[in-house]
CSV table of C-alpha atoms in Angstrom, one decimal:
chain,number,residue,atom,x,y,z
A,283,MET,CA,-51.6,-145.6,119.9
A,284,ASN,CA,-53.7,-148.6,120.6
A,285,SER,CA,-52.5,-151.9,119.3
A,286,GLY,CA,-55.9,-153.3,118.9
A,287,ALA,CA,-58.4,-155.4,120.8
A,288,ARG,CA,-58.7,-159.2,120.9
A,289,ILE,CA,-62.2,-160.7,120.5
A,290,GLN,CA,-63.4,-164.0,121.6
A,291,ALA,CA,-66.9,-165.4,120.8
A,292,GLU,CA,-68.1,-168.5,122.5
A,293,ASN,CA,-71.4,-170.1,121.5
A,294,LEU,CA,-72.6,-166.7,120.5
A,295,THR,CA,-76.3,-166.9,119.7
A,296,LYS,CA,-78.9,-164.2,118.8
A,297,ILE,CA,-82.6,-164.9,118.7
A,298,PHE,CA,-85.0,-162.2,117.8
A,299,SER,CA,-88.3,-162.8,119.6
A,300,THR,CA,-91.6,-161.4,118.5
A,301,ALA,CA,-95.1,-162.3,119.8
A,302,LYS,CA,-95.7,-164.7,117.0
A,303,HIS,CA,-92.4,-166.5,116.6
A,304,ASP,CA,-88.7,-166.5,117.2
A,305,THR,CA,-86.1,-165.9,114.5
A,306,THR,CA,-82.6,-167.2,115.1
A,307,ALA,CA,-80.2,-164.7,113.5
A,308,PHE,CA,-77.2,-166.9,114.2
A,309,LYS,CA,-76.2,-169.6,116.6
A,310,ASP,CA,-73.2,-171.1,118.4
A,311,LEU,CA,-70.6,-168.9,116.8
A,312,ASP,CA,-67.1,-169.7,118.1
A,313,PHE,CA,-64.3,-167.6,116.7
A,314,GLU,CA,-61.4,-165.4,117.7
A,315,VAL,CA,-60.0,-162.2,116.3
A,316,HIS,CA,-56.4,-161.4,117.2
A,317,ALA,CA,-55.1,-158.0,118.1
A,318,GLY,CA,-54.4,-156.1,114.9
A,319,GLU,CA,-56.0,-158.6,112.7
A,320,PHE,CA,-58.3,-157.8,109.7
A,321,VAL,CA,-61.2,-160.2,109.7
A,322,CYS,CA,-64.0,-160.3,107.2
A,323,LEU,CA,-67.4,-161.8,108.0
A,324,LEU,CA,-68.6,-163.1,104.7
A,325,GLY,CA,-72.0,-164.6,104.1
A,326,PRO,CA,-75.2,-164.4,102.2
A,327,SER,CA,-77.9,-161.9,103.1
A,328,GLY,CA,-79.8,-162.7,106.2
A,329,CYS,CA,-77.1,-164.7,107.9
A,330,GLY,CA,-76.9,-162.2,110.8
A,331,LYS,CA,-73.5,-160.7,109.9
A,332,SER,CA,-74.6,-157.2,110.9
A,333,THR,CA,-76.1,-158.4,114.1
A,334,VAL,CA,-72.7,-159.8,115.1
A,335,LEU,CA,-71.3,-156.3,114.8
A,336,SER,CA,-74.2,-154.9,116.8
A,337,ILE,CA,-73.3,-157.2,119.6
A,338,MET,CA,-69.6,-156.2,119.3
A,339,ASN,CA,-70.5,-152.5,119.6
A,340,GLY,CA,-72.9,-153.0,122.4
A,341,LEU,CA,-76.1,-152.0,120.5
A,342,GLU,CA,-77.5,-155.5,120.9
A,343,GLN,CA,-77.1,-158.2,123.6
A,344,PRO,CA,-76.5,-161.8,122.8
A,345,SER,CA,-79.3,-164.3,123.5
A,346,ALA,CA,-76.8,-166.9,124.6
A,347,GLY,CA,-73.1,-167.4,124.6
A,348,LYS,CA,-70.4,-164.9,125.4
A,349,LEU,CA,-68.4,-162.2,123.6
A,350,THR,CA,-65.3,-160.9,125.2
A,351,ILE,CA,-63.4,-157.9,123.9
A,352,GLN,CA,-60.1,-157.2,125.6
A,353,SER,CA,-57.4,-154.7,125.0
A,354,ASN,CA,-54.2,-153.9,127.1
A,355,GLN,CA,-55.8,-154.6,130.4
A,356,GLN,CA,-58.6,-152.1,129.7
A,357,SER,CA,-62.0,-152.9,131.0
A,358,ARG,CA,-64.9,-153.3,128.5
A,359,GLU,CA,-66.2,-149.8,129.2
A,360,ASP,CA,-62.8,-148.2,128.3
A,361,ILE,CA,-62.5,-150.0,125.0
A,362,LYS,CA,-63.0,-147.6,122.2
A,363,ILE,CA,-64.8,-148.6,119.1
A,364,GLY,CA,-64.9,-146.9,115.7
A,365,MET,CA,-67.7,-147.8,113.4
A,366,VAL,CA,-68.5,-147.2,109.7
A,367,PHE,CA,-72.1,-147.8,108.6
A,368,GLN,CA,-73.4,-148.6,105.2
A,369,GLU,CA,-74.2,-145.0,104.5
A,370,ASN,CA,-75.4,-141.7,106.1
A,371,GLY,CA,-73.5,-142.2,109.2
A,372,LEU,CA,-72.4,-138.6,109.2
A,373,PHE,CA,-74.6,-135.9,110.8
A,374,PRO,CA,-76.0,-133.9,107.9
A,375,TRP,CA,-76.2,-130.7,110.0
A,376,MET,CA,-72.4,-130.7,110.6
A,377,ASN,CA,-69.7,-130.1,108.0
A,378,LEU,CA,-67.0,-132.7,107.7
A,379,LEU,CA,-64.7,-131.0,110.2
A,380,GLN,CA,-67.5,-130.6,112.8
A,381,ASN,CA,-68.6,-134.2,112.3
A,382,ILE,CA,-65.2,-135.4,113.4
A,383,LYS,CA,-64.4,-132.7,116.0
A,384,PHE,CA,-67.7,-133.3,117.7
A,385,ILE,CA,-67.0,-137.0,118.2
A,386,LEU,CA,-63.5,-136.2,119.5
A,387,ASP,CA,-64.7,-133.5,121.8
A,388,SER,CA,-67.3,-135.9,123.2
A,389,GLN,CA,-64.9,-138.6,124.3
A,390,ALA,CA,-64.6,-139.2,128.0
A,391,THR,CA,-60.8,-139.3,127.9
A,392,PRO,CA,-59.5,-136.4,125.8
A,393,VAL,CA,-58.1,-137.7,122.6
A,394,SER,CA,-55.9,-134.7,122.0
A,395,GLN,CA,-55.3,-131.1,123.1
A,396,ASP,CA,-56.2,-129.8,119.7
A,397,THR,CA,-59.1,-131.8,118.4
A,398,GLU,CA,-59.5,-129.4,115.4
A,399,ALA,CA,-56.0,-130.1,114.2
A,400,LEU,CA,-56.5,-133.8,114.7
A,401,SER,CA,-59.7,-133.7,112.8
A,402,VAL,CA,-58.1,-131.9,109.9
A,403,HIS,CA,-55.2,-134.4,110.0
A,404,HIS,CA,-57.6,-137.4,109.7
A,405,LEU,CA,-59.6,-135.8,106.9
A,406,SER,CA,-56.5,-135.1,104.9
A,407,GLN,CA,-55.4,-138.7,105.4
A,408,VAL,CA,-58.5,-139.7,103.4
A,409,GLY,CA,-57.9,-136.9,100.8
A,410,LEU,CA,-60.6,-134.6,102.0
A,411,SER,CA,-58.5,-131.6,103.2
A,412,LYS,CA,-60.2,-129.4,100.6
A,413,PHE,CA,-63.7,-130.3,101.8
A,414,LEU,CA,-63.5,-129.6,105.5
A,415,HIS,CA,-66.3,-127.1,105.5
A,416,HIS,CA,-68.6,-129.0,103.1
A,417,TYR,CA,-71.8,-130.5,104.4
A,418,PRO,CA,-72.3,-134.2,103.7
A,419,HIS,CA,-75.1,-133.5,101.1
A,420,GLN,CA,-72.7,-131.5,99.0
A,421,LEU,CA,-70.4,-134.5,98.6
A,422,SER,CA,-70.5,-137.8,96.7
A,423,GLY,CA,-71.3,-141.1,98.5
A,424,GLY,CA,-67.6,-142.1,98.2
A,425,MET,CA,-66.5,-138.9,99.9
A,426,ARG,CA,-69.0,-139.3,102.7
A,427,GLN,CA,-67.8,-142.8,103.3
A,428,ARG,CA,-64.2,-141.6,103.3
A,429,ALA,CA,-65.1,-139.1,106.0
A,430,SER,CA,-66.9,-141.8,108.0
A,431,ILE,CA,-63.7,-143.8,107.9
A,432,ALA,CA,-61.6,-140.8,108.9
A,433,ARG,CA,-64.0,-140.4,111.9
A,434,SER,CA,-63.6,-144.0,112.9
A,435,PHE,CA,-59.8,-143.8,112.9
A,436,ALA,CA,-59.8,-140.4,114.6
A,437,VAL,CA,-60.9,-141.7,118.0
A,438,ASP,CA,-57.9,-144.0,118.0
A,439,PRO,CA,-60.1,-147.1,118.5
A,440,ASP,CA,-59.1,-150.5,119.8
A,441,LEU,CA,-61.6,-152.0,117.4
A,442,LEU,CA,-62.9,-150.9,114.1
A,443,LEU,CA,-66.2,-152.3,112.9
A,444,MET,CA,-67.3,-151.9,109.3
A,445,ASP,CA,-70.8,-152.9,108.2
A,446,GLU,CA,-70.7,-153.2,104.4
A,447,PRO,CA,-69.3,-149.7,104.2
A,448,PHE,CA,-68.9,-149.8,100.4
A,449,VAL,CA,-72.1,-151.6,99.4
A,450,PHE,CA,-73.7,-148.4,97.9
A,451,LEU,CA,-70.6,-147.2,96.0
A,452,ASP,CA,-69.9,-147.8,92.4
A,453,TYR,CA,-67.2,-150.3,91.4
A,454,GLN,CA,-64.3,-147.8,90.8
A,455,THR,CA,-65.0,-145.7,93.8
A,456,ARG,CA,-65.1,-148.9,95.9
A,457,LEU,CA,-61.7,-150.0,94.6
A,458,GLN,CA,-60.2,-146.7,95.4
A,459,ILE,CA,-61.6,-146.6,98.9
A,460,GLN,CA,-60.6,-150.2,99.6
A,461,GLN,CA,-57.0,-149.4,98.7
A,462,MET,CA,-57.1,-146.3,101.0
A,463,LEU,CA,-58.6,-148.3,103.8
A,464,MET,CA,-55.8,-150.9,103.6
A,465,LYS,CA,-53.2,-148.2,103.7
A,466,LEU,CA,-54.8,-146.6,106.8
A,467,TRP,CA,-55.1,-149.9,108.5
A,468,GLN,CA,-51.5,-150.9,107.9
A,469,ASP,CA,-50.3,-147.6,109.3
A,470,ALA,CA,-52.5,-147.7,112.3
A,471,ASN,CA,-52.5,-151.4,113.0
A,472,LYS,CA,-56.0,-151.7,114.3
A,473,THR,CA,-58.2,-154.8,114.8
A,474,VAL,CA,-60.9,-154.7,112.2
A,475,VAL,CA,-64.1,-156.7,111.8
A,476,PHE,CA,-65.5,-156.0,108.4
A,477,VAL,CA,-68.9,-157.4,107.2
A,478,THR,CA,-69.4,-157.9,103.6
A,479,HIS,CA,-71.2,-160.2,101.1
A,480,ASP,CA,-68.7,-159.2,98.3
A,481,ILE,CA,-66.3,-162.1,97.9
A,482,GLU,CA,-63.5,-160.3,96.1
A,483,GLU,CA,-63.7,-157.5,98.6
A,484,ALA,CA,-63.2,-160.0,101.5
A,485,VAL,CA,-60.2,-161.7,99.8
A,486,LEU,CA,-58.6,-158.4,99.0
A,487,LEU,CA,-58.9,-156.9,102.5
A,488,ALA,CA,-58.8,-159.7,105.0
A,489,ASP,CA,-56.2,-161.6,106.9
A,490,ARG,CA,-58.9,-164.2,107.6
A,491,ILE,CA,-62.4,-164.7,106.3
A,492,ILE,CA,-65.0,-166.2,108.5
A,493,VAL,CA,-67.6,-167.7,106.1
A,494,LEU,CA,-71.1,-167.9,107.6
A,495,THR,CA,-73.9,-170.2,106.5
A,496,ALA,CA,-77.3,-168.9,105.4
A,497,HIS,CA,-80.2,-168.5,107.8
A,498,PRO,CA,-79.6,-169.1,110.6
A,499,GLY,CA,-75.9,-168.1,110.6
A,500,THR,CA,-73.3,-170.6,111.8
A,501,ILE,CA,-69.6,-170.7,110.9
A,502,LYS,CA,-69.2,-172.7,107.8
A,503,THR,CA,-65.4,-172.4,107.6
A,504,THR,CA,-62.6,-170.0,108.0
A,505,LEU,CA,-60.2,-169.1,105.2
A,506,ASN,CA,-56.7,-167.8,105.8
A,507,VAL,CA,-55.9,-165.2,103.2
A,508,ASP,CA,-52.1,-165.8,102.9
A,509,LEU,CA,-51.5,-163.1,100.3
A,510,PRO,CA,-48.6,-160.7,100.9
A,511,ARG,CA,-49.2,-157.1,101.8
A,512,PRO,CA,-49.3,-154.4,100.7
A,513,ARG,CA,-51.9,-155.7,98.3
A,514,ASP,CA,-52.9,-154.1,95.0
A,515,PHE,CA,-56.2,-155.1,93.5
A,516,PHE,CA,-55.0,-154.9,89.9
A,517,ALA,CA,-51.9,-157.0,90.6
A,518,LEU,CA,-53.9,-159.5,92.5
A,519,LYS,CA,-56.3,-159.9,89.6
A,520,LYS,CA,-53.5,-161.8,87.9
A,521,ASN,CA,-52.3,-163.6,91.1
A,522,ASP,CA,-53.2,-167.3,91.0
A,523,ARG,CA,-53.5,-167.6,94.8
A,524,PHE,CA,-56.0,-164.7,94.8
A,525,LEU,CA,-58.1,-166.2,92.1
A,526,GLU,CA,-58.0,-169.6,93.9
A,527,LEU,CA,-59.2,-168.0,97.2
A,528,VAL,CA,-62.0,-166.1,95.4
A,529,GLN,CA,-62.9,-169.4,93.7
A,530,GLN,CA,-62.9,-171.3,96.9
A,531,ALA,CA,-65.0,-168.6,98.7
A,532,SER,CA,-67.4,-168.4,95.8
A,533,CYS,CA,-68.1,-172.2,95.9
A,534,LEU,CA,-68.8,-171.9,99.7
A,535,ILE,CA,-71.2,-169.1,99.2
A,536,GLN,CA,-72.8,-170.8,96.2
A,537,GLU,CA,-73.5,-173.9,98.3
A,538,GLU,CA,-75.3,-171.6,100.8
A,539,LEU,CA,-77.3,-169.9,98.1
A,540,ASN,CA,-78.3,-173.3,96.7
A,541,GLU,CA,-79.4,-174.3,100.1
A,542,LEU,CA,-81.6,-171.3,100.4
A,543,GLY,CA,-83.0,-171.9,96.9
A,544,ASP,CA,-84.1,-175.5,97.8
B,222,MET,CA,-84.2,-116.3,99.5
B,223,LYS,CA,-83.6,-117.2,95.9
B,224,ASN,CA,-86.8,-115.8,94.6
B,225,GLY,CA,-86.3,-112.4,96.3
B,226,LEU,CA,-88.6,-109.8,94.8
B,227,LEU,CA,-90.5,-112.4,92.9
B,228,ASN,CA,-92.3,-113.1,96.1
B,229,LEU,CA,-94.0,-109.7,95.8
B,230,VAL,CA,-95.4,-110.3,92.4
B,231,SER,CA,-98.5,-112.3,93.3
B,232,PRO,CA,-99.6,-109.9,96.1
B,233,LEU,CA,-99.0,-106.9,93.7
B,234,ILE,CA,-101.1,-108.4,90.9
B,235,ALA,CA,-104.0,-109.1,93.3
B,236,PHE,CA,-103.8,-105.5,94.5
B,237,LEU,CA,-103.8,-104.2,90.9
B,238,LEU,CA,-106.8,-106.2,89.9
B,239,TRP,CA,-108.6,-105.1,93.0
B,240,GLU,CA,-107.7,-101.5,92.3
B,241,ILE,CA,-109.0,-101.7,88.7
B,242,CYS,CA,-112.3,-103.4,89.8
B,243,SER,CA,-112.9,-100.8,92.4
B,244,ARG,CA,-112.1,-97.9,90.2
B,245,THR,CA,-114.2,-99.1,87.3
B,246,GLY,CA,-117.2,-99.9,89.5
B,247,VAL,CA,-117.1,-103.7,89.1
B,248,PHE,CA,-116.7,-103.8,92.9
B,249,ASP,CA,-119.1,-101.9,95.2
B,250,ILE,CA,-116.7,-99.2,96.5
B,251,ARG,CA,-118.5,-99.0,99.8
B,252,PHE,CA,-117.4,-102.5,100.7
B,253,PHE,CA,-114.3,-102.7,98.5
B,254,PRO,CA,-112.5,-99.4,98.5
B,255,PRO,CA,-109.5,-99.2,96.2
B,256,PRO,CA,-106.4,-100.5,98.0
B,257,SER,CA,-104.6,-97.2,97.2
B,258,ASP,CA,-107.2,-95.4,99.2
B,259,VAL,CA,-106.7,-97.8,102.1
B,260,LEU,CA,-102.9,-97.2,102.0
B,261,VAL,CA,-103.3,-93.5,102.0
B,262,HIS,CA,-105.7,-93.8,104.9
B,263,LEU,CA,-103.3,-96.2,106.7
B,264,PHE,CA,-100.5,-93.7,106.5
B,265,THR,CA,-102.4,-90.5,107.1
B,266,VAL,CA,-105.6,-91.0,109.1
B,267,SER,CA,-104.9,-94.3,110.9
B,268,PRO,CA,-101.9,-92.9,113.0
B,269,GLU,CA,-104.1,-90.1,114.2
B,270,GLU,CA,-106.7,-92.7,115.2
B,271,GLY,CA,-104.0,-94.5,117.2
B,272,ILE,CA,-103.2,-97.5,115.0
B,273,ILE,CA,-99.6,-97.5,116.4
B,274,THR,CA,-101.0,-98.2,119.9
B,275,ASP,CA,-103.1,-101.0,118.4
B,276,ILE,CA,-100.2,-102.5,116.5
B,277,SER,CA,-97.9,-102.4,119.6
B,278,ALA,CA,-100.6,-103.9,121.8
B,279,SER,CA,-101.0,-106.9,119.4
B,280,LEU,CA,-97.3,-107.3,118.8
B,281,TYR,CA,-96.7,-107.3,122.6
B,282,ARG,CA,-99.2,-110.1,123.1
B,283,ILE,CA,-97.9,-112.1,120.2
B,284,PHE,CA,-94.3,-111.7,121.3
B,285,PHE,CA,-94.8,-112.9,124.8
B,286,GLY,CA,-97.4,-115.6,124.0
B,287,TYR,CA,-95.4,-116.9,121.0
B,288,SER,CA,-91.9,-116.8,122.5
B,289,THR,CA,-93.0,-118.6,125.7
B,290,GLY,CA,-95.3,-121.0,123.8
B,291,VAL,CA,-92.7,-122.1,121.3
B,292,SER,CA,-90.0,-122.5,123.9
B,293,ALA,CA,-92.2,-124.7,126.1
B,294,GLY,CA,-93.3,-126.6,123.0
B,295,ILE,CA,-89.8,-127.3,121.9
B,296,ALA,CA,-88.7,-128.3,125.4
B,297,LEU,CA,-91.6,-130.7,126.0
B,298,GLY,CA,-91.5,-132.0,122.4
B,299,ILE,CA,-87.8,-133.0,122.8
B,300,ALA,CA,-88.5,-134.6,126.2
B,301,ILE,CA,-91.5,-136.6,124.8
B,302,GLY,CA,-89.4,-137.6,121.8
B,303,LEU,CA,-86.5,-138.8,123.9
B,304,SER,CA,-88.2,-140.4,126.9
B,305,ASN,CA,-90.9,-143.0,126.8
B,306,ARG,CA,-92.0,-142.1,130.3
B,307,VAL,CA,-92.6,-138.5,129.5
B,308,ARG,CA,-94.4,-139.6,126.3
B,309,VAL,CA,-96.7,-141.8,128.3
B,310,ALA,CA,-97.3,-139.1,130.9
B,311,PHE,CA,-98.1,-136.2,128.5
B,312,TYR,CA,-98.9,-137.4,125.0
B,313,PRO,CA,-102.4,-138.7,125.6
B,314,ILE,CA,-103.5,-135.5,127.2
B,315,ILE,CA,-101.9,-133.5,124.4
B,316,ALA,CA,-103.7,-135.6,121.8
B,317,LEU,CA,-106.9,-134.8,123.6
B,318,LEU,CA,-106.4,-131.1,124.0
B,319,TYR,CA,-104.7,-130.3,120.7
B,320,PRO,CA,-107.7,-130.5,118.4
B,321,ILE,CA,-109.9,-128.2,120.5
B,322,PRO,CA,-110.1,-124.9,118.7
B,323,LYS,CA,-108.3,-122.4,120.8
B,324,ILE,CA,-110.9,-119.7,120.0
B,325,ALA,CA,-113.5,-122.0,121.5
B,326,ILE,CA,-111.8,-121.7,124.9
B,327,LEU,CA,-111.3,-118.0,124.7
B,328,PRO,CA,-114.3,-117.2,127.0
B,329,LEU,CA,-112.9,-119.6,129.5
B,330,ILE,CA,-109.5,-118.1,129.4
B,331,MET,CA,-110.9,-114.6,129.8
B,332,LEU,CA,-112.9,-115.9,132.8
B,333,ILE,CA,-109.7,-117.1,134.4
B,334,PHE,CA,-107.2,-114.5,133.3
B,335,GLY,CA,-109.4,-111.4,132.9
B,336,ILE,CA,-109.8,-109.3,129.9
B,337,GLY,CA,-106.4,-107.7,129.9
B,338,ASP,CA,-103.2,-108.5,128.1
B,339,LEU,CA,-102.7,-111.7,130.1
B,340,SER,CA,-105.6,-113.6,128.6
B,341,LYS,CA,-104.5,-112.8,125.1
B,342,ILE,CA,-100.9,-113.8,125.9
B,343,VAL,CA,-102.2,-117.1,127.3
B,344,VAL,CA,-104.3,-118.0,124.3
B,345,VAL,CA,-101.4,-117.2,121.9
B,346,PHE,CA,-99.2,-119.3,124.2
B,347,ILE,CA,-101.5,-122.3,124.0
B,348,GLY,CA,-101.9,-122.0,120.3
B,349,SER,CA,-98.2,-121.8,119.5
B,350,PHE,CA,-97.3,-124.4,122.2
B,351,PHE,CA,-99.3,-127.2,120.6
B,352,LEU,CA,-98.3,-126.6,117.0
B,353,VAL,CA,-94.6,-126.4,117.9
B,354,LEU,CA,-94.9,-129.4,120.3
B,355,ILE,CA,-96.5,-131.7,117.8
B,356,ASN,CA,-93.9,-130.8,115.1
B,357,THR,CA,-91.0,-131.2,117.5
B,358,VAL,CA,-92.2,-134.7,118.5
B,359,HIS,CA,-92.3,-135.6,114.8
B,360,GLY,CA,-88.9,-134.0,114.3
B,361,VAL,CA,-87.2,-136.1,117.0
B,362,ALA,CA,-88.9,-139.2,115.6
B,363,SER,CA,-87.6,-138.4,112.2
B,364,ILE,CA,-83.9,-138.6,113.3
B,365,SER,CA,-82.5,-141.6,111.6
B,366,LYS,CA,-81.7,-144.7,113.6
B,367,ILE,CA,-78.1,-144.6,112.4
B,368,HIS,CA,-77.6,-141.2,114.1
B,369,HIS,CA,-78.8,-142.7,117.4
B,370,GLN,CA,-76.4,-145.6,116.9
B,371,VAL,CA,-73.4,-143.3,116.1
B,372,GLY,CA,-74.2,-141.6,119.3
B,373,GLN,CA,-74.1,-144.9,121.2
B,374,VAL,CA,-71.1,-146.4,119.5
B,375,TYR,CA,-69.0,-143.3,120.1
B,376,ARG,CA,-70.4,-142.9,123.6
B,377,ILE,CA,-71.6,-139.4,123.1
B,378,PRO,CA,-72.6,-138.0,126.6
B,379,ARG,CA,-76.3,-137.3,127.1
B,380,ARG,CA,-75.8,-133.5,127.1
B,381,ASN,CA,-74.0,-133.5,123.7
B,382,PHE,CA,-76.4,-136.0,122.4
B,383,VAL,CA,-79.4,-133.8,123.0
B,384,TRP,CA,-77.9,-130.5,122.0
B,385,ARG,CA,-75.8,-131.5,119.0
B,386,ILE,CA,-77.8,-134.5,117.6
B,387,ILE,CA,-81.4,-134.4,118.7
B,388,LEU,CA,-82.0,-130.7,118.6
B,389,PRO,CA,-80.4,-129.9,115.3
B,390,GLY,CA,-81.9,-133.1,113.8
B,391,SER,CA,-85.3,-131.9,114.8
B,392,LEU,CA,-84.9,-128.3,113.7
B,393,PRO,CA,-86.4,-128.7,110.2
B,394,ALA,CA,-89.6,-130.0,111.7
B,395,ILE,CA,-89.5,-127.4,114.5
B,396,PHE,CA,-89.3,-124.6,111.9
B,397,THR,CA,-92.4,-126.0,110.2
B,398,GLY,CA,-94.1,-125.7,113.6
B,399,LEU,CA,-92.7,-122.2,114.2
B,400,LYS,CA,-94.1,-121.0,110.8
B,401,LEU,CA,-97.5,-122.5,111.4
B,402,ALA,CA,-97.5,-121.1,114.9
B,403,ILE,CA,-96.7,-117.5,114.0
B,404,GLY,CA,-99.6,-117.4,111.5
B,405,TYR,CA,-101.9,-119.0,113.9
B,406,SER,CA,-100.8,-116.5,116.6
B,407,LEU,CA,-102.0,-113.6,114.4
B,408,VAL,CA,-105.3,-115.3,113.9
B,409,ILE,CA,-105.8,-116.0,117.6
B,410,VAL,CA,-104.7,-112.6,118.8
B,411,VAL,CA,-107.1,-110.8,116.4
B,412,ALA,CA,-110.0,-113.1,117.4
B,413,ALA,CA,-109.2,-112.5,121.1
B,414,GLU,CA,-109.1,-108.8,120.6
B,415,PHE,CA,-112.6,-108.7,118.9
B,416,SER,CA,-114.2,-109.1,122.3
B,417,GLY,CA,-113.0,-107.7,125.5
B,418,ALA,CA,-110.0,-105.5,124.6
B,419,ASP,CA,-109.3,-101.8,124.7
B,420,ALA,CA,-106.5,-101.9,122.1
B,421,GLY,CA,-105.1,-104.2,119.4
B,422,ILE,CA,-105.5,-104.7,115.7
B,423,GLY,CA,-108.5,-107.0,116.3
B,424,TYR,CA,-110.1,-104.3,118.5
B,425,LEU,CA,-109.4,-101.7,115.7
B,426,ILE,CA,-111.1,-103.9,113.1
B,427,TRP,CA,-114.1,-104.6,115.3
B,428,GLN,CA,-114.5,-100.9,116.3
B,429,SER,CA,-114.3,-99.8,112.7
B,430,TRP,CA,-116.9,-102.3,111.7
B,431,GLU,CA,-119.2,-101.1,114.5
B,432,THR,CA,-118.8,-97.5,113.3
B,433,PHE,CA,-118.8,-98.4,109.6
B,434,SER,CA,-115.3,-96.9,109.1
B,435,ILE,CA,-114.6,-99.2,106.2
B,436,LEU,CA,-111.2,-97.6,105.4
B,437,SER,CA,-110.0,-98.0,109.0
B,438,MET,CA,-111.2,-101.6,109.0
B,439,TYR,CA,-109.2,-102.3,105.8
B,440,ALA,CA,-106.2,-100.5,107.3
B,441,GLY,CA,-106.3,-103.1,110.2
B,442,ILE,CA,-106.6,-106.0,107.8
B,443,PHE,CA,-103.7,-104.7,105.7
B,444,VAL,CA,-101.5,-104.5,108.8
B,445,ILE,CA,-102.3,-108.1,109.7
B,446,GLY,CA,-101.5,-109.2,106.2
B,447,ALA,CA,-98.2,-107.3,106.2
B,448,LEU,CA,-97.3,-108.8,109.6
B,449,GLY,CA,-98.1,-112.3,108.4
B,450,PHE,CA,-95.9,-111.7,105.3
B,451,ILE,CA,-93.0,-110.3,107.3
B,452,PHE,CA,-93.2,-113.0,110.0
B,453,THR,CA,-93.3,-115.9,107.5
B,454,PHE,CA,-90.5,-114.7,105.3
B,455,GLY,CA,-88.5,-113.6,108.3
B,456,LEU,CA,-88.7,-117.1,109.7
B,457,GLU,CA,-87.8,-118.6,106.3
B,458,PHE,CA,-84.8,-116.3,106.1
B,459,ILE,CA,-83.6,-117.4,109.5
B,460,GLU,CA,-84.3,-121.0,108.6
B,461,LYS,CA,-82.1,-120.9,105.6
B,462,ARG,CA,-79.3,-119.2,107.6
B,463,LEU,CA,-79.6,-121.7,110.4
B,464,LEU,CA,-80.1,-124.8,108.4
B,465,PRO,CA,-77.8,-124.6,105.4
B,466,TRP,CA,-77.8,-128.4,105.2
B,467,VAL,CA,-81.5,-128.8,104.5
B,468,GLN,CA,-82.1,-129.6,100.9
B,469,LYS,CA,-85.4,-128.2,99.5
């Protein structure tokens, strides 16, 4: 079992260039993510949160600065990443079991002797053991995201990246899946970078929240979420510290939105 | 096939109306014999006239032209969809050749490949190739960006990426191409057999016209219609089996 990767960003900058003009997504980001830590990137739309993830998973290259990901003396190429997208990350032509088994079977270093059993195990971890042979279109958005989460954990990643994975879910489903994710994460002890613009979600899930400014994204501040675990959303709703942190984060985001409005 | 036998209703109604019009003299029976007469002719006289040979000749040409044409179309379509180099190399010439009516180049093809089976196979090949190719290229392009990203993030090897992501993701569009191509293959093979053939359904129709054997001519036309019907619904049946995930 991997204990998780450490991430270090130094002056990380991303500029998208087109023929007409350059757009700075974010600039000079300096931050660290510790092994096994759950970090939320919180910020208004357009602050380049998702682009930070794209650099972490190698889909994009930084324009300047450096991003290092390290895990137990492994080289960058050997570091395994699990990723959950906003929606539709599953392959519609594979049932849930095939969706996970395919990823496991395609790994360079075999994850397990019996990838089918491992896939079944991870799907039952997210409560989908009765839906192994269902295709994604036969399931609700919440079930599809649960399967995506199961897939991301199944590869035993050093780093889990989540790009607003619950943004298209209704409120109750979201609460349910957040709770489930926290349990999975605590059992597996992975490093997680979770992008969201939902303030309560960030406070509920994170050890630390990196608040980004609006366009272009820079680090506004970092909030330590010193709430005990395991956390329960309904209990936290009455917790003064939780409310205080939500209030604090709300003010920060509001400042940014006002900035945008001006 | 949810509609099952309902698919037969509209053809049957058309036949019934035709039958009535021919029997009551609304249609000139010399040009529009009642379909029941055509069917009787098809199953009694036509076999004596060698219609089985004609059908097998056409099916043989369609089979080889279509199967090689669609295979090549799928392969090149996937390659074009995946590689910018292949696209730059082939797509312009394809865009140039695709709109040329294949029947227009029939004489040229007969000049090159003779008047035997080969020229018919080649023209069916060309027709099916382009239709499936164009649809396959669109199919690859239709695969969502997220699925490419999932492939990259989880480091799916190239081979698995092509066979388990690109190919199945393009299959709905490929099937559109396959269905268009099978209908088009029938059109082309019949046209090719009109001139310069010694067997085939097109040959049968042309011969019957020349000898004014109206019933034999209709028998040939009926066979083409039946083949088109069987091919199209056969492919739809396979499509539903193969692509249970496609929502219609």
